Tab-separated table of C-alpha atoms and ligand atoms in Angstrom:
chain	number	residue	atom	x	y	z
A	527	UNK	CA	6.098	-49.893	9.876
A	528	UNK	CA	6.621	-49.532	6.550
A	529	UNK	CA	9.814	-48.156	4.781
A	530	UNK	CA	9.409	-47.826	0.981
A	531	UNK	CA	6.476	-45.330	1.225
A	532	UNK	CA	7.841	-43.530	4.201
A	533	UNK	CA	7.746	-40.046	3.605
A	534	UNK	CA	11.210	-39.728	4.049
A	535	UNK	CA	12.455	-42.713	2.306
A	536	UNK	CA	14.211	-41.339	-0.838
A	537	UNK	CA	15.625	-44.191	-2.539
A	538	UNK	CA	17.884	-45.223	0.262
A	539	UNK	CA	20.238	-47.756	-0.535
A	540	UNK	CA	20.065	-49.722	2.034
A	541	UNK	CA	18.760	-49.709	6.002
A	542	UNK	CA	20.053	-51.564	8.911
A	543	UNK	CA	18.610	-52.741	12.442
A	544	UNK	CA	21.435	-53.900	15.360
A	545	UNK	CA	20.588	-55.118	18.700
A	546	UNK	CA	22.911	-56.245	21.396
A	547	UNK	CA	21.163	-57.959	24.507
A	548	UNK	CA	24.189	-57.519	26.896
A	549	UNK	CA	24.802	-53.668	26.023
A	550	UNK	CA	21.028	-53.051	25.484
A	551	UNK	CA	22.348	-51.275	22.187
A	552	UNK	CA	19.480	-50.892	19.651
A	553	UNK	CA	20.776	-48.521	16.444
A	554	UNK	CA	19.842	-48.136	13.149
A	555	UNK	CA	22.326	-47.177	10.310
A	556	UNK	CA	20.906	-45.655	7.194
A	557	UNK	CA	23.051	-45.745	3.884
A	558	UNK	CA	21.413	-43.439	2.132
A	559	UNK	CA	24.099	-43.311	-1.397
A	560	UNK	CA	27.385	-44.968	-1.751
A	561	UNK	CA	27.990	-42.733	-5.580
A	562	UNK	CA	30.516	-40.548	-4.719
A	563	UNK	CA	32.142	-42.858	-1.832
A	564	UNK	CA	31.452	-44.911	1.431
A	565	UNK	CA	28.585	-43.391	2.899
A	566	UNK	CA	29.786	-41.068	6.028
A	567	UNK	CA	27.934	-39.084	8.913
A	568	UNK	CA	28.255	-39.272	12.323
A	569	UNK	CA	26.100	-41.012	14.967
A	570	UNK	CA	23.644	-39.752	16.705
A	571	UNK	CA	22.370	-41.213	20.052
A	572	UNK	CA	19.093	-39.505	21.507
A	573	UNK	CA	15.950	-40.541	23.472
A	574	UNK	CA	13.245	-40.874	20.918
A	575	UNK	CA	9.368	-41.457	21.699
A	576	UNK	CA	9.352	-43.945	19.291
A	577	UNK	CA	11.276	-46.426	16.718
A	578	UNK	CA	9.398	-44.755	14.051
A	579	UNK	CA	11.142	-41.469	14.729
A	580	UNK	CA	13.902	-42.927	14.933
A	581	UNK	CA	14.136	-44.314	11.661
A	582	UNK	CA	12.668	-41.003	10.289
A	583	UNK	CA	15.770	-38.939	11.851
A	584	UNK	CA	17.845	-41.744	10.317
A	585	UNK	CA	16.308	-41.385	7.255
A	586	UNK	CA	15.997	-37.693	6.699
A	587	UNK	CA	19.958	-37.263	8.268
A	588	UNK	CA	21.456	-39.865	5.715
A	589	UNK	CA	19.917	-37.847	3.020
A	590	UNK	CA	21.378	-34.556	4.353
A	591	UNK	CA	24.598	-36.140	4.250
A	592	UNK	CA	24.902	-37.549	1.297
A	593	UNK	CA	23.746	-33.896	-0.075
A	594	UNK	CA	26.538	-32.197	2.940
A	595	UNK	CA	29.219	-34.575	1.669
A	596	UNK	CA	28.326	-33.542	-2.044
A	597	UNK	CA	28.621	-30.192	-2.145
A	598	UNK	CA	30.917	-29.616	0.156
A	599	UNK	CA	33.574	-31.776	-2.672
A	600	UNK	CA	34.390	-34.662	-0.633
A	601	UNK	CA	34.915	-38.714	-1.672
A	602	UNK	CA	32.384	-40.091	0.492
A	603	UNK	CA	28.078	-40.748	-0.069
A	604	UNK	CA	25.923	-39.983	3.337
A	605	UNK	CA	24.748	-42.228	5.930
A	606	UNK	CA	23.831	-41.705	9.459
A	607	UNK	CA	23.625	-44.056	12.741
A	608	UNK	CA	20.794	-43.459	15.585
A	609	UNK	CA	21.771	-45.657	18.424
A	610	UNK	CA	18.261	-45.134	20.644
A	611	UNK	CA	18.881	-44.259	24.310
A	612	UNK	CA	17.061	-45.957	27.044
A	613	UNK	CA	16.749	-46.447	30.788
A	614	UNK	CA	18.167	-50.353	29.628
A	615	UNK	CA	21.085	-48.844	27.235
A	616	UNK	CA	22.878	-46.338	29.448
A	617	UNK	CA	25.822	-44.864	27.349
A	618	UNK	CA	29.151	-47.213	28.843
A	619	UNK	CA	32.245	-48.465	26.454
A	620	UNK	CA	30.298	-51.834	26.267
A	621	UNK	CA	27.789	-50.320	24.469
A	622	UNK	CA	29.690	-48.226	22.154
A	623	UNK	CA	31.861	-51.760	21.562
A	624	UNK	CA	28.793	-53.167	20.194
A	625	UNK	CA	28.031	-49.723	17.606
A	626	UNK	CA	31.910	-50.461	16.621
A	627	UNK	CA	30.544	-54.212	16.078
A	628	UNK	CA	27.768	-52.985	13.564
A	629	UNK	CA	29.660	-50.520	11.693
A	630	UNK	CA	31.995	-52.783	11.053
A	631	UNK	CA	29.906	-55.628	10.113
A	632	UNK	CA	29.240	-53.578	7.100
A	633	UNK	CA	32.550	-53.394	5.945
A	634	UNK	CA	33.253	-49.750	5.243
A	635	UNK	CA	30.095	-49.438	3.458
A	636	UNK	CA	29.257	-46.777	6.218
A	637	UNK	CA	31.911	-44.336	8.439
A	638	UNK	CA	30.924	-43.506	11.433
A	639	UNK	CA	31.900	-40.273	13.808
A	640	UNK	CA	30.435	-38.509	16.382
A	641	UNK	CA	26.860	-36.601	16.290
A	642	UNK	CA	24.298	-35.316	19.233
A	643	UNK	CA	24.951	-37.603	22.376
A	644	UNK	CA	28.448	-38.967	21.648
A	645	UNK	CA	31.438	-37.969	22.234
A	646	UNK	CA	35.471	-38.236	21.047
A	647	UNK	CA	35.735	-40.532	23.747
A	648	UNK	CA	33.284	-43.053	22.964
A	649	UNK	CA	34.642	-43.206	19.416
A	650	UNK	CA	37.558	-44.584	20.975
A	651	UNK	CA	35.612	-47.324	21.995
A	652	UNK	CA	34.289	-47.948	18.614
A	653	UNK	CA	37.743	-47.117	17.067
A	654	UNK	CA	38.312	-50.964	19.726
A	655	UNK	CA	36.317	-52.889	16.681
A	656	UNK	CA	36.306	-51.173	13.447
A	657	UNK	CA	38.514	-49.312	11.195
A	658	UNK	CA	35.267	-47.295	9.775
A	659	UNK	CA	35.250	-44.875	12.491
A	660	UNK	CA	37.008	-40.892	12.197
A	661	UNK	CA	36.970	-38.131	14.520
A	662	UNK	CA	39.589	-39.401	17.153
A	663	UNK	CA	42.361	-37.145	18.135
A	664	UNK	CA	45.851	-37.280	15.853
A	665	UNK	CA	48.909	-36.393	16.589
A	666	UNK	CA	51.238	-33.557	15.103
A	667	UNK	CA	49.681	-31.385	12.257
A	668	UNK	CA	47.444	-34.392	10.585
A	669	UNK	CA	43.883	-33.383	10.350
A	670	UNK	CA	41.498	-34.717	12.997
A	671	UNK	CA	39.917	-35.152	16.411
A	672	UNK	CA	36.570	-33.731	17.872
A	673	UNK	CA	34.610	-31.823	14.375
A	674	UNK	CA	32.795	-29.701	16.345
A	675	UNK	CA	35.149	-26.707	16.389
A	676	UNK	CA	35.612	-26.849	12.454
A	677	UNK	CA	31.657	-27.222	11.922
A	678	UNK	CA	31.368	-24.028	14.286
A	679	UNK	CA	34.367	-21.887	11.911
A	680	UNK	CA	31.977	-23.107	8.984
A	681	UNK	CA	29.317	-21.862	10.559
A	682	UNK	CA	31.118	-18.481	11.521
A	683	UNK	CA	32.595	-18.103	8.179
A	684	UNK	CA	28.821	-18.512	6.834
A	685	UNK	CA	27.421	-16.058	8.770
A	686	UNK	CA	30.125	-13.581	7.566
A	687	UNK	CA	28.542	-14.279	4.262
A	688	UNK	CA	24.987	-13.902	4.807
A	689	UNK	CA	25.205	-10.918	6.856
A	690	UNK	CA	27.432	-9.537	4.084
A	691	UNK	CA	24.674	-10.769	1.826
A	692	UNK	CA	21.533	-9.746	3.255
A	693	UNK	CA	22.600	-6.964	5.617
A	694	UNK	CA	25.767	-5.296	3.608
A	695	UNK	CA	27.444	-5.660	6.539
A	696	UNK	CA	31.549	-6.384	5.885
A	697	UNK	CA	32.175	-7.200	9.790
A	698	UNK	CA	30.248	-8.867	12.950
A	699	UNK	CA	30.933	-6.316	15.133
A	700	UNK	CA	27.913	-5.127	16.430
A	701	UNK	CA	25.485	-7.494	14.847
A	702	UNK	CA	23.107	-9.703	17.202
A	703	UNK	CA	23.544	-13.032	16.856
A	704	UNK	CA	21.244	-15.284	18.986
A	705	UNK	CA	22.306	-18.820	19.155
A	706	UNK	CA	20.102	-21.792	19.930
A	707	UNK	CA	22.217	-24.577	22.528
A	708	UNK	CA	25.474	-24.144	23.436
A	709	UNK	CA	26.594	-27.512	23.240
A	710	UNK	CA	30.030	-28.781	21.148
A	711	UNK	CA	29.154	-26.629	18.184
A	712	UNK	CA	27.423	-23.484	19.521
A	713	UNK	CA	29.758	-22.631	22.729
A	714	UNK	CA	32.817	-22.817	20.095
A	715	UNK	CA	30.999	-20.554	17.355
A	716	UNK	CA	29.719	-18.280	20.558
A	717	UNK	CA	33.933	-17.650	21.093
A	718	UNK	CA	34.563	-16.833	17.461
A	719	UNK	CA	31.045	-14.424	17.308
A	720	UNK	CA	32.644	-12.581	20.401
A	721	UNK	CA	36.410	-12.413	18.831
A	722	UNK	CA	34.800	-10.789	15.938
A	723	UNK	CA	32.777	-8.214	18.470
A	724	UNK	CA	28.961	-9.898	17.728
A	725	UNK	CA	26.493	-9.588	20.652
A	726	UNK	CA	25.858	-13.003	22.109
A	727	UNK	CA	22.195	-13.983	22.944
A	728	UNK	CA	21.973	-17.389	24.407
A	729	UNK	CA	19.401	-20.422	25.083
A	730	UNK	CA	19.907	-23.938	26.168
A	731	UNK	CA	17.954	-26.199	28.186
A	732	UNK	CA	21.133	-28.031	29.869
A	733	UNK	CA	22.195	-25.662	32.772
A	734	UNK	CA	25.718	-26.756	32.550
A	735	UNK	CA	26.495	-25.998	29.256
A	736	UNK	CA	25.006	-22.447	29.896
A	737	UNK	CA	26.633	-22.116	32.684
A	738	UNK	CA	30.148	-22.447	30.848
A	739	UNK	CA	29.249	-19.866	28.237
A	740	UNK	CA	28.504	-17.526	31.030
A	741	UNK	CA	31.590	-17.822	32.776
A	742	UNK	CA	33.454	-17.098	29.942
A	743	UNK	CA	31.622	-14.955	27.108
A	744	UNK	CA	29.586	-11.663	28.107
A	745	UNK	CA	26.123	-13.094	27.081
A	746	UNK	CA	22.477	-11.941	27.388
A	747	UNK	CA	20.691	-15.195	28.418
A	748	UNK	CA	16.671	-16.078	27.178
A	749	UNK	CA	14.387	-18.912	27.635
A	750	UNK	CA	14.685	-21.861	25.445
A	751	UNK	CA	11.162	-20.788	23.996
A	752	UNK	CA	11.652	-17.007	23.030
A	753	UNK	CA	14.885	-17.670	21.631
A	754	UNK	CA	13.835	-17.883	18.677
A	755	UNK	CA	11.580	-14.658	18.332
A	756	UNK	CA	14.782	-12.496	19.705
A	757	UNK	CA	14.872	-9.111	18.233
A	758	UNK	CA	18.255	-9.802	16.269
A	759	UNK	CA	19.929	-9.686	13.144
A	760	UNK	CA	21.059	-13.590	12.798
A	761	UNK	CA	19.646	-16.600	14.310
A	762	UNK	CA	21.691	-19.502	14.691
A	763	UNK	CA	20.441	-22.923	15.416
A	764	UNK	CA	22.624	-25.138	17.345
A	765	UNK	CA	20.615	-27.420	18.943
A	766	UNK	CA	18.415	-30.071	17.335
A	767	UNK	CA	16.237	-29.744	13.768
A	768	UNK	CA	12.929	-28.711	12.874
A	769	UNK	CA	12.828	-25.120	14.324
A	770	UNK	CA	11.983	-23.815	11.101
A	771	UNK	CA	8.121	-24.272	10.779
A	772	UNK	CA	4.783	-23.094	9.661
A	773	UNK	CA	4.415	-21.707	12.902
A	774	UNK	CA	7.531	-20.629	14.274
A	775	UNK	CA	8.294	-18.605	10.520
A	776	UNK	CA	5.954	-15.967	10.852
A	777	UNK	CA	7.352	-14.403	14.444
A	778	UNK	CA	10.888	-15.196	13.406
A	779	UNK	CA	12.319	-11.292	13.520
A	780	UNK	CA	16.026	-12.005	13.015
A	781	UNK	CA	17.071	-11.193	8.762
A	782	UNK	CA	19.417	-13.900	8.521
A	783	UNK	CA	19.359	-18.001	9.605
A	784	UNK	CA	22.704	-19.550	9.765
A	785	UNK	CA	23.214	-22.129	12.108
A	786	UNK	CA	24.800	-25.636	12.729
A	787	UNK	CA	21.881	-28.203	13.576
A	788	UNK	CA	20.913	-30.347	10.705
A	789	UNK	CA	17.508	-30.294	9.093
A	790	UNK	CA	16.869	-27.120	10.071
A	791	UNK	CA	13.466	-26.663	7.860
A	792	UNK	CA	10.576	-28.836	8.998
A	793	UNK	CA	9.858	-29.282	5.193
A	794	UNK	CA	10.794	-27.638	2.156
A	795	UNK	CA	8.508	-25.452	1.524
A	796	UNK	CA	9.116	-23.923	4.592
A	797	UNK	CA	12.546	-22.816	2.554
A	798	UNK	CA	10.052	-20.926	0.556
A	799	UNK	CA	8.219	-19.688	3.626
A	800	UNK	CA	11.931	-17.525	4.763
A	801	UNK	CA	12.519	-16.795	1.237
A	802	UNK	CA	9.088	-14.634	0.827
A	803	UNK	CA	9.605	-13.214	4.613
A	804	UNK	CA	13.070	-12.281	2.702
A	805	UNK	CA	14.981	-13.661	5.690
A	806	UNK	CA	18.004	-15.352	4.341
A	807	UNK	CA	18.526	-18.843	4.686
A	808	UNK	CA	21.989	-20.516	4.908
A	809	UNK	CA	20.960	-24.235	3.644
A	810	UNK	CA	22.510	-26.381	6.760
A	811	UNK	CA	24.367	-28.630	5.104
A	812	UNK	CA	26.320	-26.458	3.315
A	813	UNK	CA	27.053	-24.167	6.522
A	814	UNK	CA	27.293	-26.710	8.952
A	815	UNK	CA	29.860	-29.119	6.722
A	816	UNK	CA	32.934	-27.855	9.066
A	817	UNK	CA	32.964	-30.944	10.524
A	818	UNK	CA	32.722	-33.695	7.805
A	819	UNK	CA	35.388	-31.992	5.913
A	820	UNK	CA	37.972	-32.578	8.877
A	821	UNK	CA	36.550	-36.299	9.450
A	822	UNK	CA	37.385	-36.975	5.761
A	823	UNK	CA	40.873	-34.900	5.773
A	824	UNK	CA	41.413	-37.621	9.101
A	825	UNK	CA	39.745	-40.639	7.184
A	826	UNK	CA	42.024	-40.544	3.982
A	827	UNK	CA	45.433	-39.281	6.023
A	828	UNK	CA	45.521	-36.994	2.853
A	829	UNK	CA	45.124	-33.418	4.810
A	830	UNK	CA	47.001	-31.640	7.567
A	831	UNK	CA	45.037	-29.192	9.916
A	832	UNK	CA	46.220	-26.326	8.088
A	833	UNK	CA	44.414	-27.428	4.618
A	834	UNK	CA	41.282	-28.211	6.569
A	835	UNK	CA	40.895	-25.075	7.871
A	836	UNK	CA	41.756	-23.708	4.018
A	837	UNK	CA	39.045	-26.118	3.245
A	838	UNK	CA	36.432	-25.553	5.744
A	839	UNK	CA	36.779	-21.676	5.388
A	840	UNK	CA	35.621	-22.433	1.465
A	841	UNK	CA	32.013	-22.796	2.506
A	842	UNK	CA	32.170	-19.322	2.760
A	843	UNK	CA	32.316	-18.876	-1.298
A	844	UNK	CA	29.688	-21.705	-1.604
A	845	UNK	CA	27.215	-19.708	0.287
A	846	UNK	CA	27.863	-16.675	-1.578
A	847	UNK	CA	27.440	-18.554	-4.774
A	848	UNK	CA	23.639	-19.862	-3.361
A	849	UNK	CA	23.116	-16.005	-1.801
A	850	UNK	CA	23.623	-14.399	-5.358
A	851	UNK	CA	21.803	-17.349	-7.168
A	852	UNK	CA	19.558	-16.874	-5.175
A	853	UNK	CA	19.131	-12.935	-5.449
A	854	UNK	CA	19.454	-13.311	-9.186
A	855	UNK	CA	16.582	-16.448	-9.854
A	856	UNK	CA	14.354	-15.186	-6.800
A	857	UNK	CA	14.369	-18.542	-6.236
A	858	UNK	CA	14.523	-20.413	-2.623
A	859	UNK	CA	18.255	-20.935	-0.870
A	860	UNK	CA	17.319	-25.000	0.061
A	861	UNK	CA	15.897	-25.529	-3.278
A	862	UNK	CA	19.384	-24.223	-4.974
A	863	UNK	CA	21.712	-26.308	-2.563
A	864	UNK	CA	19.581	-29.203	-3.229
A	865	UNK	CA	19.099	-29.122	-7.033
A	866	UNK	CA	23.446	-28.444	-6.745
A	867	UNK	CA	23.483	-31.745	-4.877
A	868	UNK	CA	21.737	-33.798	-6.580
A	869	UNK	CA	23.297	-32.637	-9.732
A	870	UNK	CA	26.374	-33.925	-8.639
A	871	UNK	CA	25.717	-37.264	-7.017
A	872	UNK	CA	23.844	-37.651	-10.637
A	873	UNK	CA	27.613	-36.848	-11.926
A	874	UNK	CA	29.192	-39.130	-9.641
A	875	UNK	CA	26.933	-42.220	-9.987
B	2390	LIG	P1	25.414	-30.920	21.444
B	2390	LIG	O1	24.523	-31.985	21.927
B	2390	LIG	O2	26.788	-30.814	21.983
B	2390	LIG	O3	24.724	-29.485	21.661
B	2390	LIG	C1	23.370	-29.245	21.452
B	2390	LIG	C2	22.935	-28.269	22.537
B	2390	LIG	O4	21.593	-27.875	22.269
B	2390	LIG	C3	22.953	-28.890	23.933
B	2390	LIG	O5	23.617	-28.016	24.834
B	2390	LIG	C4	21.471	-29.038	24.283
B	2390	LIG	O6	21.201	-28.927	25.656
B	2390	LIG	C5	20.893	-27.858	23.505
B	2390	LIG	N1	19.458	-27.932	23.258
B	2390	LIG	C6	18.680	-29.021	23.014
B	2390	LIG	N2	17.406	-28.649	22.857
B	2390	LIG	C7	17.381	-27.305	22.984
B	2390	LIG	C8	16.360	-26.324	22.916
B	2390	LIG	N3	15.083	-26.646	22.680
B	2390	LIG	N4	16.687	-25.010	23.101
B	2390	LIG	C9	17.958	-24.658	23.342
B	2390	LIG	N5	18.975	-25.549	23.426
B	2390	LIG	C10	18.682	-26.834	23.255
B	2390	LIG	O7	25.435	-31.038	19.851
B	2390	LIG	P2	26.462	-30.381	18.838
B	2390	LIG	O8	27.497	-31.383	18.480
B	2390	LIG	O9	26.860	-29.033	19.336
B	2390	LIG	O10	25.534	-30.224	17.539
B	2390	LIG	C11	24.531	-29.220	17.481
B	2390	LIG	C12	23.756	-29.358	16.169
B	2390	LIG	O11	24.652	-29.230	15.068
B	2390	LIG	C13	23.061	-30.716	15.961
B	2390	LIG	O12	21.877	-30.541	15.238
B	2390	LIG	C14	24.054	-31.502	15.130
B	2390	LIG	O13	23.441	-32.520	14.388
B	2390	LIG	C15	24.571	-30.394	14.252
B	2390	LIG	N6	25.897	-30.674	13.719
B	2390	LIG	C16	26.930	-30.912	14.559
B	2390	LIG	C17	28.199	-31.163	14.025
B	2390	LIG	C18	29.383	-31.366	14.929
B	2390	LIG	O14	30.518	-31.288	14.415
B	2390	LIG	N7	29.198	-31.591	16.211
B	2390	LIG	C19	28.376	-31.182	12.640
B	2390	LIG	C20	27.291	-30.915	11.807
B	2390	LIG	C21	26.048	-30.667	12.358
């Protein structure tokens, strides 16, 4: 298939294929800008119905990093890893082993971490062959381990700010928040929604996870396919990307999106599409860079966990900057956090 006039290509710097016949591993890495440092984002391993979506995920997620990475302040480009999951590549520490093989094989060109489908544990098994991997537990006070809490206190500190924003609302008690899969991100941003005395409504389509969030959080529980038509205040995607479409835009009723998965909006113009339904729009990679900002902290030794959090709880101000912008210009919430980006990887190149 071809890359250079793929839809999604966007001047990537550079794409790579890996297979491994005795771990079955088939990945691609996309380094999508090395300007403002080695190109970071985690990996992402997921059944897809074809190597052409695959590359497409890879190509649209490297993007979002290197965008996440930029405005969120820290020294490192974007890049993303798909490892492709098959009946023939069944996740095992052999296969990660071979992942650790190809990240490192590109010599720090690209940092890997966790994303969908992988887990602390089987960055260990990377961490066996390269030095380019982050998000493995520390010790002490350093900054590190699993990102998924600190991309769901991003996202909770983001919502503060957009229903602040677009409902006037200085607190979450009260306010409906439904949130789309409770995986790693959304059971720990479910805990801090109920702390701060939001009503929890719930979908996944993996009956365990659910069945943790039940046992422990007073939730209201709706099918994977109404959950996002809920009669609620904020919607929070947590799952996978692409919710945010021609068709699903129009029945949306809740006033605010803020949520954790990446590429949220099919396309852009479906940015415009919530803007003109005045339902405000937390651009993704700003709310959902919780995460990357503790891998880096880990990556260059230079934070402890108590300047992360200082750190992560700053993408509260950066939304409110993009809210008012936006309320002031009349202009799109994705279209300002992407003109911001690309500003500054201009500045860093
Ligand atoms: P995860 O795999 O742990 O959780 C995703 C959950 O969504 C799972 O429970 C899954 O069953 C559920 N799900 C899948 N399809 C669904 C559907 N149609 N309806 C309802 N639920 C569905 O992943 P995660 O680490 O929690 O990440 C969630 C999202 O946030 C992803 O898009 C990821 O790329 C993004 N993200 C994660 C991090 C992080 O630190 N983990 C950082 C930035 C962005």
């Amino acid at each position: 298939m071809g890359v250079f006039d793929h839809a999604e290509f966007d001047n990537h710097e550079s794409l790579h294929y890996f297979q491994d016949e005795s771990s079955g591993l088939h990945a691609i890495i996309a380094v999508h800008s090395t300007a403002l440092g080695p190109a970071a984002g985690g990996c992402r391993r997921w059944t897809y119905a074809s190597d052409a979506d695959a590359l497409t995920d890879a190509l649209r997620l490297s993007r979002g990093m290197t965008y996440k990475n930029a405005v969120a302040g820290l020294r490192f480009g974007g890049g993303k890893a798909v490892i492709l999951a098959s009946k023939n590549a069944p996740k095992s520490p052999r296969l990660f082993a071979a992942y650790g093989r190809a990240v490192n094989s590109l010599g720090g060109r690209y940092i890997t971490a966790e994303d969908v489908g992988c887990s602390v544990e089987d960055m260990r098994h990377v961490r066996e062959q390269t030095e380019f991997v982050s998000g493995l537990p520390q010790s002490g006070s350093s900054a590190g381990g699993d990102p998924s809490p600190w991309t769901a206190l991003g996202c909770y500190q983001g919502i503060q700010a957009a229903v602040e924003s677009r409902l006037g609302a200085d607190s979450l008690s009260g306010i409906r928040v439904a949130v789309q899969g409770v995986g790693h991100v959304g059971l720990h941003l479910c805990r801090l929604l109920h702390e701060a005395g939001a009503e929890l409504i719930v979908a996944d389509v993996n009956e365990d996870n659910l069945a943790l969030v039940r046992s422990e959080l007073p939730v209201t529980e709706v099918a994977p396919s109404k959950l996002l038509y809920t009669d609620v205040d904020v919607l929070a995607p947590c799952a996978l990307g692409n919710v945010l479409t021609s068709s699903t835009i129009p029945k949306i009723r809740a006033k605010v999106i803020a949520g954790a998965a990446n590429n949220q909006l099919a396309t852009a113009k479906d940015g415009e599409r919530l803007a003109k339904r005045d339902i405000l729009y937390a651009p993704d990679y700003v709310i959902n860079a919780g995460g990357i900002i503790s891998v880096a902290g880990e990556y260059y030794g230079s934070s402890s966990e108590d300047e992360v959090r200082a750190d992560v709880c700053r993408i509260r101000e950066r939304l409110q900057t993009i809210f008012d912008e936006a309320k002031s210009s009349g202009r799109p919430t994705n279209e300002l956090a992407d003109e911001l980006a690309r500003n500054l990887v201009a500045a860093g190149r």
